[in-house]
JSON list of C-alpha atoms in Angstrom, two decimals:
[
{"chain": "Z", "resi": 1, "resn": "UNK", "atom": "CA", "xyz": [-34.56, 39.23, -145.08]},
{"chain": "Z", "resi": 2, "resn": "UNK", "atom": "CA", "xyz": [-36.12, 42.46, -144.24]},
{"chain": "Z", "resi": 3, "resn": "UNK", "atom": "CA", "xyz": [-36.60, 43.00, -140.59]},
{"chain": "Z", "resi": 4, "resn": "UNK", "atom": "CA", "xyz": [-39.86, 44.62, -139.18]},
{"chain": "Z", "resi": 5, "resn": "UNK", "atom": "CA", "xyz": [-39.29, 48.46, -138.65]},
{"chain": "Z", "resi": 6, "resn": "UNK", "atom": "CA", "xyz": [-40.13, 47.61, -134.44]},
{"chain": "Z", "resi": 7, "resn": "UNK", "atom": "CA", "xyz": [-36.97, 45.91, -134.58]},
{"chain": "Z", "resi": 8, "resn": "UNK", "atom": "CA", "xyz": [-34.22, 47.49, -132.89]},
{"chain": "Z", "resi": 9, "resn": "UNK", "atom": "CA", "xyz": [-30.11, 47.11, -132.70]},
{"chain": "Z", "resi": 10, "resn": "UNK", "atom": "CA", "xyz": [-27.44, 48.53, -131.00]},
{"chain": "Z", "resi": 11, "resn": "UNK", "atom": "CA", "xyz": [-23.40, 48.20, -132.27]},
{"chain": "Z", "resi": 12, "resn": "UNK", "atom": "CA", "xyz": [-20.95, 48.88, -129.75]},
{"chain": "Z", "resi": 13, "resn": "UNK", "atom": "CA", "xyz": [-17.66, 47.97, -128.98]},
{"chain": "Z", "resi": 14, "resn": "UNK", "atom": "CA", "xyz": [-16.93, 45.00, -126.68]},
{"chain": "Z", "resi": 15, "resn": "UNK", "atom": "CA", "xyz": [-13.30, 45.11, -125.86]},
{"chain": "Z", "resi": 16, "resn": "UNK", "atom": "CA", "xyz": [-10.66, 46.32, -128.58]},
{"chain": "Z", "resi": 17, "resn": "UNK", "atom": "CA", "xyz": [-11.53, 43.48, -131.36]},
{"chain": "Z", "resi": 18, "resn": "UNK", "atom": "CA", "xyz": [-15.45, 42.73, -130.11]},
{"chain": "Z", "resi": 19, "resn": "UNK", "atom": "CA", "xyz": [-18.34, 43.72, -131.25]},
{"chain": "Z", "resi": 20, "resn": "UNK", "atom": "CA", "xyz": [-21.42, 43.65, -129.37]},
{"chain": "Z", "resi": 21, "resn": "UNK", "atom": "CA", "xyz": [-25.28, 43.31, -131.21]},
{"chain": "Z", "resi": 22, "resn": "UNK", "atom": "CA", "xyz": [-27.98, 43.62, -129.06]},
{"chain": "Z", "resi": 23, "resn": "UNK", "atom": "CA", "xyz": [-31.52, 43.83, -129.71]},
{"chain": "Z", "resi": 24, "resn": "UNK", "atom": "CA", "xyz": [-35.03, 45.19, -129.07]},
{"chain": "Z", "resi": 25, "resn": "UNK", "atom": "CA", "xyz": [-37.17, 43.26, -128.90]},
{"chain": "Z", "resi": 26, "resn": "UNK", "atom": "CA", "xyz": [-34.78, 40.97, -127.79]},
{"chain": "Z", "resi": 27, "resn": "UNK", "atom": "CA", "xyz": [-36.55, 37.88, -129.70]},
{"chain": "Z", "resi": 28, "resn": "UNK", "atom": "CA", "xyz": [-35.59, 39.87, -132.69]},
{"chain": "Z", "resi": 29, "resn": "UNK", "atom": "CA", "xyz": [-31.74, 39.01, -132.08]},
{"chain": "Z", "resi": 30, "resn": "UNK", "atom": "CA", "xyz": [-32.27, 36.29, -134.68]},
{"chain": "Z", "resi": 31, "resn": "UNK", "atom": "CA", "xyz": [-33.48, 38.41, -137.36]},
{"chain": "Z", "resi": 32, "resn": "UNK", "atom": "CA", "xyz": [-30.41, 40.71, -136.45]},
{"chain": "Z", "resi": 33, "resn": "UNK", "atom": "CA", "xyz": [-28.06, 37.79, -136.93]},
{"chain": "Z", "resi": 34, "resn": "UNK", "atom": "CA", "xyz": [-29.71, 36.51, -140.62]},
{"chain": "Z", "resi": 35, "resn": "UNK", "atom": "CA", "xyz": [-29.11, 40.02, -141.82]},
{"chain": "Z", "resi": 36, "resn": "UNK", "atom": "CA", "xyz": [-25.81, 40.12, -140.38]},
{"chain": "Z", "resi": 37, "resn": "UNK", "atom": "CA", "xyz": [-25.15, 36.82, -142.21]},
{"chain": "Z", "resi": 38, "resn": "UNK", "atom": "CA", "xyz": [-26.41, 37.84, -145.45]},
{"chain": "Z", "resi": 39, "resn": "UNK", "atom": "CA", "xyz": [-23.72, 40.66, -145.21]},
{"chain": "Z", "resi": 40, "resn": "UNK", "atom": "CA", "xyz": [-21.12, 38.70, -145.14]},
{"chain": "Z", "resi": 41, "resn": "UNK", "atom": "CA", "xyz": [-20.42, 38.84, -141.21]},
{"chain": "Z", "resi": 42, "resn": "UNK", "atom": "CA", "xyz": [-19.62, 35.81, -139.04]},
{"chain": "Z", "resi": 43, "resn": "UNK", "atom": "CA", "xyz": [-20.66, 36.14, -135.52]},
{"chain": "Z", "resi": 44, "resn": "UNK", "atom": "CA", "xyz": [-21.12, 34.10, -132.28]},
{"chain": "Z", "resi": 45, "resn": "UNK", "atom": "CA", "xyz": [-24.07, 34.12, -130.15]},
{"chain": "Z", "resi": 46, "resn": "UNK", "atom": "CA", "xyz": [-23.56, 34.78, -126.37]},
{"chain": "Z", "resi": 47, "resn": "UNK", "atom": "CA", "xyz": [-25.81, 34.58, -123.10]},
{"chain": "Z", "resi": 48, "resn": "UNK", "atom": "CA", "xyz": [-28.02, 31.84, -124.42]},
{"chain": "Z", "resi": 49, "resn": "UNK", "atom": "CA", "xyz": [-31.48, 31.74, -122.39]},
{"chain": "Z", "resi": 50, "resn": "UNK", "atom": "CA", "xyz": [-31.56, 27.83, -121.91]},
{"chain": "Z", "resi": 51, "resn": "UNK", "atom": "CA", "xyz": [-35.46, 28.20, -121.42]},
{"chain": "Z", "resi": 52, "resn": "UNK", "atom": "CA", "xyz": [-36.38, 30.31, -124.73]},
{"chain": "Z", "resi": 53, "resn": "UNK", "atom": "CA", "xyz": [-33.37, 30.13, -126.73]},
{"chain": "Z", "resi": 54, "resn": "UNK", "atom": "CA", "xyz": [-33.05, 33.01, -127.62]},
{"chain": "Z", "resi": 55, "resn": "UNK", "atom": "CA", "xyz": [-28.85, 34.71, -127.20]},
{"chain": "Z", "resi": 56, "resn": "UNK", "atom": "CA", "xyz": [-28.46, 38.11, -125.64]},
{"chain": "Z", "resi": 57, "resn": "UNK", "atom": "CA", "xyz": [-26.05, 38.98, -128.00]},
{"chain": "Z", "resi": 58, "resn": "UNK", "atom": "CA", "xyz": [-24.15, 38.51, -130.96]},
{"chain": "Z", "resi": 59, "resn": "UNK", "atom": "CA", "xyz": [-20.58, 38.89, -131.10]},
{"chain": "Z", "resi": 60, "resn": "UNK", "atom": "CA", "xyz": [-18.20, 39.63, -134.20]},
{"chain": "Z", "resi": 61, "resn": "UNK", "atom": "CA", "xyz": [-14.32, 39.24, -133.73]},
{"chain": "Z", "resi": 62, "resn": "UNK", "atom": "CA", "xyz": [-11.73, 40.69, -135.70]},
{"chain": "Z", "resi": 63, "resn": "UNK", "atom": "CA", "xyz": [-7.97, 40.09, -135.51]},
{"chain": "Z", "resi": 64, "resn": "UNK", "atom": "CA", "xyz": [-7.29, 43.55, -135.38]},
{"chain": "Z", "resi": 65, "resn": "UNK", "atom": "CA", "xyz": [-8.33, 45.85, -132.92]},
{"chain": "Z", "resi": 66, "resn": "UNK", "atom": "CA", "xyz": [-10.62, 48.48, -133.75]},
{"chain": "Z", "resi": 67, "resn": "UNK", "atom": "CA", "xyz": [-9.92, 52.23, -134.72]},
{"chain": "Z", "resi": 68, "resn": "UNK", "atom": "CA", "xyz": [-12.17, 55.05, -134.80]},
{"chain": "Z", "resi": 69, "resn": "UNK", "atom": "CA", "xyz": [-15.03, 54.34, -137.67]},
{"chain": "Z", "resi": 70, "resn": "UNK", "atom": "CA", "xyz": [-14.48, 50.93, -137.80]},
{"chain": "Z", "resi": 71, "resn": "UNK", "atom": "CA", "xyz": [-17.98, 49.87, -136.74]},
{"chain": "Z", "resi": 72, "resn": "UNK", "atom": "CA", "xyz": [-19.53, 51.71, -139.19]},
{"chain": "Z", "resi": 73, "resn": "UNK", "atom": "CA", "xyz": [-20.01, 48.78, -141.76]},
{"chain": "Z", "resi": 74, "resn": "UNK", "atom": "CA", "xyz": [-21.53, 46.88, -139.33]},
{"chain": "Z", "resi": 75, "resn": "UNK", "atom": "CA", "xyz": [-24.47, 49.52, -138.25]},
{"chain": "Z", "resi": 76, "resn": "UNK", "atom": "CA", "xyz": [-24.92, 50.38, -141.60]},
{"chain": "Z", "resi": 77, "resn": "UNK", "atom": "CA", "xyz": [-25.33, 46.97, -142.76]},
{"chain": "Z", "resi": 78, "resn": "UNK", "atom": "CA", "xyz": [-28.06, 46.46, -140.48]},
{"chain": "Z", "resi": 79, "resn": "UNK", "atom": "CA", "xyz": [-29.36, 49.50, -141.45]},
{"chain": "Z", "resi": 80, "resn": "UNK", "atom": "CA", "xyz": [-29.57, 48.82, -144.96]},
{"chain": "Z", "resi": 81, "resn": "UNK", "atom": "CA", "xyz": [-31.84, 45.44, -143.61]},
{"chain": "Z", "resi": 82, "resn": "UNK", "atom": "CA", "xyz": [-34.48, 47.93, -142.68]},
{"chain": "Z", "resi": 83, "resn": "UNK", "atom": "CA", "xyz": [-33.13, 47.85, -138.80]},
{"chain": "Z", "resi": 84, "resn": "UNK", "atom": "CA", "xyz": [-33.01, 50.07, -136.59]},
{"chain": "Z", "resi": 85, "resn": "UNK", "atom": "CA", "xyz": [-29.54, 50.64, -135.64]},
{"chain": "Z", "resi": 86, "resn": "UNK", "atom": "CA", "xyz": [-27.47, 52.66, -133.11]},
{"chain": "Z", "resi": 87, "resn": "UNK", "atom": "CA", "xyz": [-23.56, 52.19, -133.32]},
{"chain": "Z", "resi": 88, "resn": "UNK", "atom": "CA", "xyz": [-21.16, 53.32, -130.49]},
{"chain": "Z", "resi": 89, "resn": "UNK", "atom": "CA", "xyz": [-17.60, 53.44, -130.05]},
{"chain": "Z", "resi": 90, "resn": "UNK", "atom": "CA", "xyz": [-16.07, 55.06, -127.15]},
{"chain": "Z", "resi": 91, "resn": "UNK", "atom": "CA", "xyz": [-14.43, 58.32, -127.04]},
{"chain": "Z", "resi": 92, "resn": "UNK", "atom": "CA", "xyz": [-11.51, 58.79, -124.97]},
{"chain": "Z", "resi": 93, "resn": "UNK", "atom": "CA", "xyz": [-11.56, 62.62, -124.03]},
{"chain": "Z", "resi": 94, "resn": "UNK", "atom": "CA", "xyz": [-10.53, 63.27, -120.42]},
{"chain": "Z", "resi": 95, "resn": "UNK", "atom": "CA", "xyz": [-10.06, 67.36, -120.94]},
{"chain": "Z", "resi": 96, "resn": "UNK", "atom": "CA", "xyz": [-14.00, 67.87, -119.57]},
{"chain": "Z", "resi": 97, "resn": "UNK", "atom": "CA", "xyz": [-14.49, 64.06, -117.80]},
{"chain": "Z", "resi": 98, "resn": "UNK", "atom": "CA", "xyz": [-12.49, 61.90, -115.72]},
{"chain": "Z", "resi": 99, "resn": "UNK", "atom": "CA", "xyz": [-14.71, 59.01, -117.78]},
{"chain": "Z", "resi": 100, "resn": "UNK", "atom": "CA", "xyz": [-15.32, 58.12, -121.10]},
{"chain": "Z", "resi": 101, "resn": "UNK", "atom": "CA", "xyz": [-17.63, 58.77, -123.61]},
{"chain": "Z", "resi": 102, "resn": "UNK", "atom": "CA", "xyz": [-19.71, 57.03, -125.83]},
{"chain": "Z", "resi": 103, "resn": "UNK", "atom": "CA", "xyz": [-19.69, 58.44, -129.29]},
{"chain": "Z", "resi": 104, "resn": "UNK", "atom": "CA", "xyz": [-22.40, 57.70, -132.43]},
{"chain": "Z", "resi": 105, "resn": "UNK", "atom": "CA", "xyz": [-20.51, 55.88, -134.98]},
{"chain": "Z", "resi": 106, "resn": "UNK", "atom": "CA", "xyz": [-22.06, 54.99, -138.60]},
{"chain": "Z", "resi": 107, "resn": "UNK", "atom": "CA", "xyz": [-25.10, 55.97, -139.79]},
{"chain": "Z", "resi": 108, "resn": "UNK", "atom": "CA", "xyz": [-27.45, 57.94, -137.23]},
{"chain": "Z", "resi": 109, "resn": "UNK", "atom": "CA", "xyz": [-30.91, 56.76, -137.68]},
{"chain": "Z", "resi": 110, "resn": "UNK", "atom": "CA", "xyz": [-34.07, 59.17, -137.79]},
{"chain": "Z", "resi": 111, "resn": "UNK", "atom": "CA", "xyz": [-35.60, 60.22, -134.54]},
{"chain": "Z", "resi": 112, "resn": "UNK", "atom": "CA", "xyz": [-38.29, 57.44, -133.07]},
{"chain": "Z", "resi": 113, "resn": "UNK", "atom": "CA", "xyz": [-40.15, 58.25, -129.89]},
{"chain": "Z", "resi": 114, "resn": "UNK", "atom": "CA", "xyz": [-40.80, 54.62, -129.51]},
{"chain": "Z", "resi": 115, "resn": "UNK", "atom": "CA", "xyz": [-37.11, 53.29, -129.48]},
{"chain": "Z", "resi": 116, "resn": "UNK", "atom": "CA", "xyz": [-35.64, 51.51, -126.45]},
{"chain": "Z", "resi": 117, "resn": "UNK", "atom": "CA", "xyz": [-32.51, 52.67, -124.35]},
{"chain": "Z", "resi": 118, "resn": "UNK", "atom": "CA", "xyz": [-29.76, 50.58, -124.08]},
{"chain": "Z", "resi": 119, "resn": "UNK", "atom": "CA", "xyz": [-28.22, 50.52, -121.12]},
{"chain": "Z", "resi": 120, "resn": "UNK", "atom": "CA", "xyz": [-24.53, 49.67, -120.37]},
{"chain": "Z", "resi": 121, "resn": "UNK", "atom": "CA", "xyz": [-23.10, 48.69, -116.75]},
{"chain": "Z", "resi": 122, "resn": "UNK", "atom": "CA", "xyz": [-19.68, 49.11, -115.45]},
{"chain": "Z", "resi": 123, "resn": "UNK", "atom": "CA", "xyz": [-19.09, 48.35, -111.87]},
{"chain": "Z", "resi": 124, "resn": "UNK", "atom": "CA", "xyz": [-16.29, 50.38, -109.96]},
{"chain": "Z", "resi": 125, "resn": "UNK", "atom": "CA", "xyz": [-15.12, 47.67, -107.70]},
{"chain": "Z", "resi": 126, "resn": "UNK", "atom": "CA", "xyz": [-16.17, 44.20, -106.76]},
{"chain": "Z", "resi": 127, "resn": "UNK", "atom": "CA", "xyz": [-18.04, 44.98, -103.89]},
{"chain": "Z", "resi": 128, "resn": "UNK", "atom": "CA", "xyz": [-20.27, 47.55, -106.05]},
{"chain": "Z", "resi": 129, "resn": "UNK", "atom": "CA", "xyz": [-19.27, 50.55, -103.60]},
{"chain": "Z", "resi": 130, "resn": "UNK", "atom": "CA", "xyz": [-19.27, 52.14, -106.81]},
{"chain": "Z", "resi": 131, "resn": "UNK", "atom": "CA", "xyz": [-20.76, 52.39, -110.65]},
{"chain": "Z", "resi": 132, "resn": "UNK", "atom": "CA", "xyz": [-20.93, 53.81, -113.63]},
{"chain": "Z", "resi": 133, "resn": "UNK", "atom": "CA", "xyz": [-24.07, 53.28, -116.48]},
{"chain": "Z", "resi": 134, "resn": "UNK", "atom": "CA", "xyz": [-24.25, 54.60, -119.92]},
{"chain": "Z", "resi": 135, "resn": "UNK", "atom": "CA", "xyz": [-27.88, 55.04, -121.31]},
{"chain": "Z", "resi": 136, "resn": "UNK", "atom": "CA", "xyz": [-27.25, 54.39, -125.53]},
{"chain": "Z", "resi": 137, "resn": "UNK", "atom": "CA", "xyz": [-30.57, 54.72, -128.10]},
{"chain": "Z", "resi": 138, "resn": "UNK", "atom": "CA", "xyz": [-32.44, 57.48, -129.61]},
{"chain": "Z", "resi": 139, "resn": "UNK", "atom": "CA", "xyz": [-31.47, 61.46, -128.92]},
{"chain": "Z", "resi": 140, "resn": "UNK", "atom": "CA", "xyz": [-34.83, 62.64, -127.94]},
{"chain": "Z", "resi": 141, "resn": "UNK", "atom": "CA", "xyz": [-35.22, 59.41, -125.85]},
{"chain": "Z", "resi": 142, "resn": "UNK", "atom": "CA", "xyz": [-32.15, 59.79, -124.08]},
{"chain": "Z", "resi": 143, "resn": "UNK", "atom": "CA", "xyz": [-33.26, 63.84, -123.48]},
{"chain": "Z", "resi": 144, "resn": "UNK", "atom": "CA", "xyz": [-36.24, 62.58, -121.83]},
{"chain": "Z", "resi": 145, "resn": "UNK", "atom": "CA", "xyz": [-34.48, 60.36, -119.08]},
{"chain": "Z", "resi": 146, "resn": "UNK", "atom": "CA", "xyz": [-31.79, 62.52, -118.55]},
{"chain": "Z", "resi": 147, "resn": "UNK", "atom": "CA", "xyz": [-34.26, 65.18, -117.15]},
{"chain": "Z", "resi": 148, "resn": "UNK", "atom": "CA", "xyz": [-35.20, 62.43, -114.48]},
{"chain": "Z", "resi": 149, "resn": "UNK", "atom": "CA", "xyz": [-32.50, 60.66, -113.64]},
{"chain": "Z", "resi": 150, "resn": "UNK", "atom": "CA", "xyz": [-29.39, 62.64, -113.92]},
{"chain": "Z", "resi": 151, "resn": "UNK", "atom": "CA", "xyz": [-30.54, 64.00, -110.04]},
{"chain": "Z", "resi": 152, "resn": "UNK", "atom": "CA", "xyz": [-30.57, 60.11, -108.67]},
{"chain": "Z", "resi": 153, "resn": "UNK", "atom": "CA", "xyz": [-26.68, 59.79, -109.66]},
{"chain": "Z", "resi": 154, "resn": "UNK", "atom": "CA", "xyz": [-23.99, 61.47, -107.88]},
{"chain": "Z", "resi": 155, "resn": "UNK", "atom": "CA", "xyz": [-22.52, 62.71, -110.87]},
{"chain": "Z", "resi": 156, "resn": "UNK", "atom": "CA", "xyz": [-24.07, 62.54, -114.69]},
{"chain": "Z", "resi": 157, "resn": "UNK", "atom": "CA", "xyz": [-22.65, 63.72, -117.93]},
{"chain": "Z", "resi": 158, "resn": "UNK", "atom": "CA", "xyz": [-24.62, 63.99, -121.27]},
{"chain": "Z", "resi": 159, "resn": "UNK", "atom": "CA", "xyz": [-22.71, 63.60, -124.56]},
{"chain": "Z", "resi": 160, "resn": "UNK", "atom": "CA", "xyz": [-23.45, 65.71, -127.76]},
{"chain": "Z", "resi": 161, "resn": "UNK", "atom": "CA", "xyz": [-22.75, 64.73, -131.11]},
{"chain": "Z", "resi": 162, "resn": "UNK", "atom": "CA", "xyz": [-24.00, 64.72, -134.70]},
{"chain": "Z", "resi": 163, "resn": "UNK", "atom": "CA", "xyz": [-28.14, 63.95, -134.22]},
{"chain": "Z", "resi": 164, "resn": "UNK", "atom": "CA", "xyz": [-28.44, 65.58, -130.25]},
{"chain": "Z", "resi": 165, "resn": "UNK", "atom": "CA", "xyz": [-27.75, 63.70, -127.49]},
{"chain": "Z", "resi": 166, "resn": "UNK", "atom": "CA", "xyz": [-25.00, 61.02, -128.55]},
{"chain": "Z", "resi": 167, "resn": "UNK", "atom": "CA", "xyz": [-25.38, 58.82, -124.92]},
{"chain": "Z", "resi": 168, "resn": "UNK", "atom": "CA", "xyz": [-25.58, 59.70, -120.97]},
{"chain": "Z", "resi": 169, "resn": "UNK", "atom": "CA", "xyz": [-23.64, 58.37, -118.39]},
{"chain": "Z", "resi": 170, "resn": "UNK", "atom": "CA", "xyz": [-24.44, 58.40, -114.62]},
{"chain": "Z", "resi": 171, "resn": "UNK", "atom": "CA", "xyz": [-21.88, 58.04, -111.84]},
{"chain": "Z", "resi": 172, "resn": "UNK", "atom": "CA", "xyz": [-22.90, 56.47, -108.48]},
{"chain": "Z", "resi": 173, "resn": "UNK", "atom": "CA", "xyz": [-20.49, 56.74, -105.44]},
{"chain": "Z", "resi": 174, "resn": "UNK", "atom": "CA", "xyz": [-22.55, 56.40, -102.55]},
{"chain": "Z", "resi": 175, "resn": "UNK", "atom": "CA", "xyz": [-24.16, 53.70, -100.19]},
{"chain": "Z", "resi": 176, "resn": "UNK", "atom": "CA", "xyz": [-27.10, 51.47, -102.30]},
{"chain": "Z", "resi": 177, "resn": "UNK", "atom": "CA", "xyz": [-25.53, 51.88, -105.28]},
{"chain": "Z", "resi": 178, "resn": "UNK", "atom": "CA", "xyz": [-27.27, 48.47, -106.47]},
{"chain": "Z", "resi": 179, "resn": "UNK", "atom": "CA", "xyz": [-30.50, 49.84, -105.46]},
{"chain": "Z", "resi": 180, "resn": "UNK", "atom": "CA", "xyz": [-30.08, 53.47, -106.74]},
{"chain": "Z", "resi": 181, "resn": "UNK", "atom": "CA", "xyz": [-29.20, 52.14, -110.13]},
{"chain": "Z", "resi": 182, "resn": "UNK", "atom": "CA", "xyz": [-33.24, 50.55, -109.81]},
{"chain": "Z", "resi": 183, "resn": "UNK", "atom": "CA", "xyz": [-34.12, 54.19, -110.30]},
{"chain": "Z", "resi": 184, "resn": "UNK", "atom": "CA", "xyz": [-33.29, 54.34, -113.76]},
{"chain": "Z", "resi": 185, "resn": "UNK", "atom": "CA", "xyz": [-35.83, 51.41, -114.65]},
{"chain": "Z", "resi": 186, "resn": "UNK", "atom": "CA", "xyz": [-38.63, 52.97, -112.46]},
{"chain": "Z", "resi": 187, "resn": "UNK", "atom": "CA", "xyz": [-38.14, 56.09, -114.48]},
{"chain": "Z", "resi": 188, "resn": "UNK", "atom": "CA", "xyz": [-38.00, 53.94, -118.04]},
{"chain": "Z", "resi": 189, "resn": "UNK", "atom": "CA", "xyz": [-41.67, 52.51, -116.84]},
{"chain": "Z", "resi": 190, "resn": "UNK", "atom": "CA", "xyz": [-42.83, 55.99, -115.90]},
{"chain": "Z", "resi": 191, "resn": "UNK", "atom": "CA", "xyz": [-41.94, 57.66, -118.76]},
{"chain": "Z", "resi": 192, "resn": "UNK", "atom": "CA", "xyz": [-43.43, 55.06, -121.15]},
{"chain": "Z", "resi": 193, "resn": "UNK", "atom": "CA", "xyz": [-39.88, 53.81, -122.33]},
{"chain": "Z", "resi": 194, "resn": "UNK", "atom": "CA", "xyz": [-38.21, 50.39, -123.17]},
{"chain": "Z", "resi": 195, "resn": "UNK", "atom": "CA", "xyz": [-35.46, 49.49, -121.26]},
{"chain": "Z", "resi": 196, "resn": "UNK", "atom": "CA", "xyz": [-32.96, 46.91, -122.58]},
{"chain": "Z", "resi": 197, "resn": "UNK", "atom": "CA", "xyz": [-31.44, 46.07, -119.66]},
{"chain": "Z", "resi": 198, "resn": "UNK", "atom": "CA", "xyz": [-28.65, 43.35, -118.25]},
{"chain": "Z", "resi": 199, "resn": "UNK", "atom": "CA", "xyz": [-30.16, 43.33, -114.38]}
]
């Protein structure tokens, strides 16, 4: 099955031996999963939306944990199925940051004004005194919300790589981080940008 070239799907890691598949839109997770299936991947669906159905994500386990390039079959696979795919791994390099990265891993799709960010959310403590999001999609997408808001966070660091702008991360450390965080999807609407987001 050939998915339509509107869909959209991110690889990351989740965890040492987890992948992660999300998708834009997100009904399209099922088409994501068939051509998963058809190469030869197992997965498990997660977050299941009792009213529609539909899973927020797919998830792949392997009994090994993951090294550098090892999600590559995975994003190109999709690929290959006519989706649109961005694949992540993180990069641990602490000589610039005191956080990670997020790197591109497999194979870097062509530019599309129209793709989606991805957005990932770690909070710093349990009280959410503190936070940390990493914006994930398309290079030239990514360029355009970094310009508006890299200002909102405290601190913000923008990662290069092979294709431009690899992913951006944003550090909040103040009061209302919750709130502050809202920024990001007032910008998304502003700018005429899909947001796939877990809030």
């Amino acid at each position: 099955m050939t998915a339509s070239p509107r869909t959209y799907a991110l690889v990351k890691a989740f965890g040492a031996n987890v992948v992660e598949v999300l998708a834009w839109p997100r009904e399209q997770i099922g088409a994501v999963g068939v051509a998963l299936t058809a190469a030869g991947y197992e997965w498990t669906p997660a977050g299941m939306n009792e009213d529609s159905g539909v899973a927020a994500a797919l998830l792949i386990f392997n009994e090994q944990d993951f090294g550098p390039g090892d999600l590559a079959p995975y994003v190109d696979a999709l690929a290959e199925a006519g989706i649109h795919t961005f694949g992540y791994e993180l990069f641990h390099d602490h000589e610039f940051s005191d956080f990670d990265a997020w790197s591109r891993v497999g194979r870097i799709p062509s530019s599309d004004p129209s793709a989606p960010v991805f957005t990932k959310v770690f909070p710093g403590d349990e009280e959410w005194s503190t936070a940390h999001v990493a914006l994930l999609g398309d290079a030239a997408v990514l360029d355009k919300m970094w310009e508006h808001v890299s200002a909102e966070a405290d601190t913000a660091d923008k990662a290069q790589g092979p294709g431009g702008t690899c992913s951006v991360m944003m550090h909040y450390e103040r009061d209302d981080v919750v709130e502050r965080i809202w920024h990001i999807a007032d910008v998304a609407v502003r700018e005429g940008v899909d947001l796939h987001h877990p809030w």
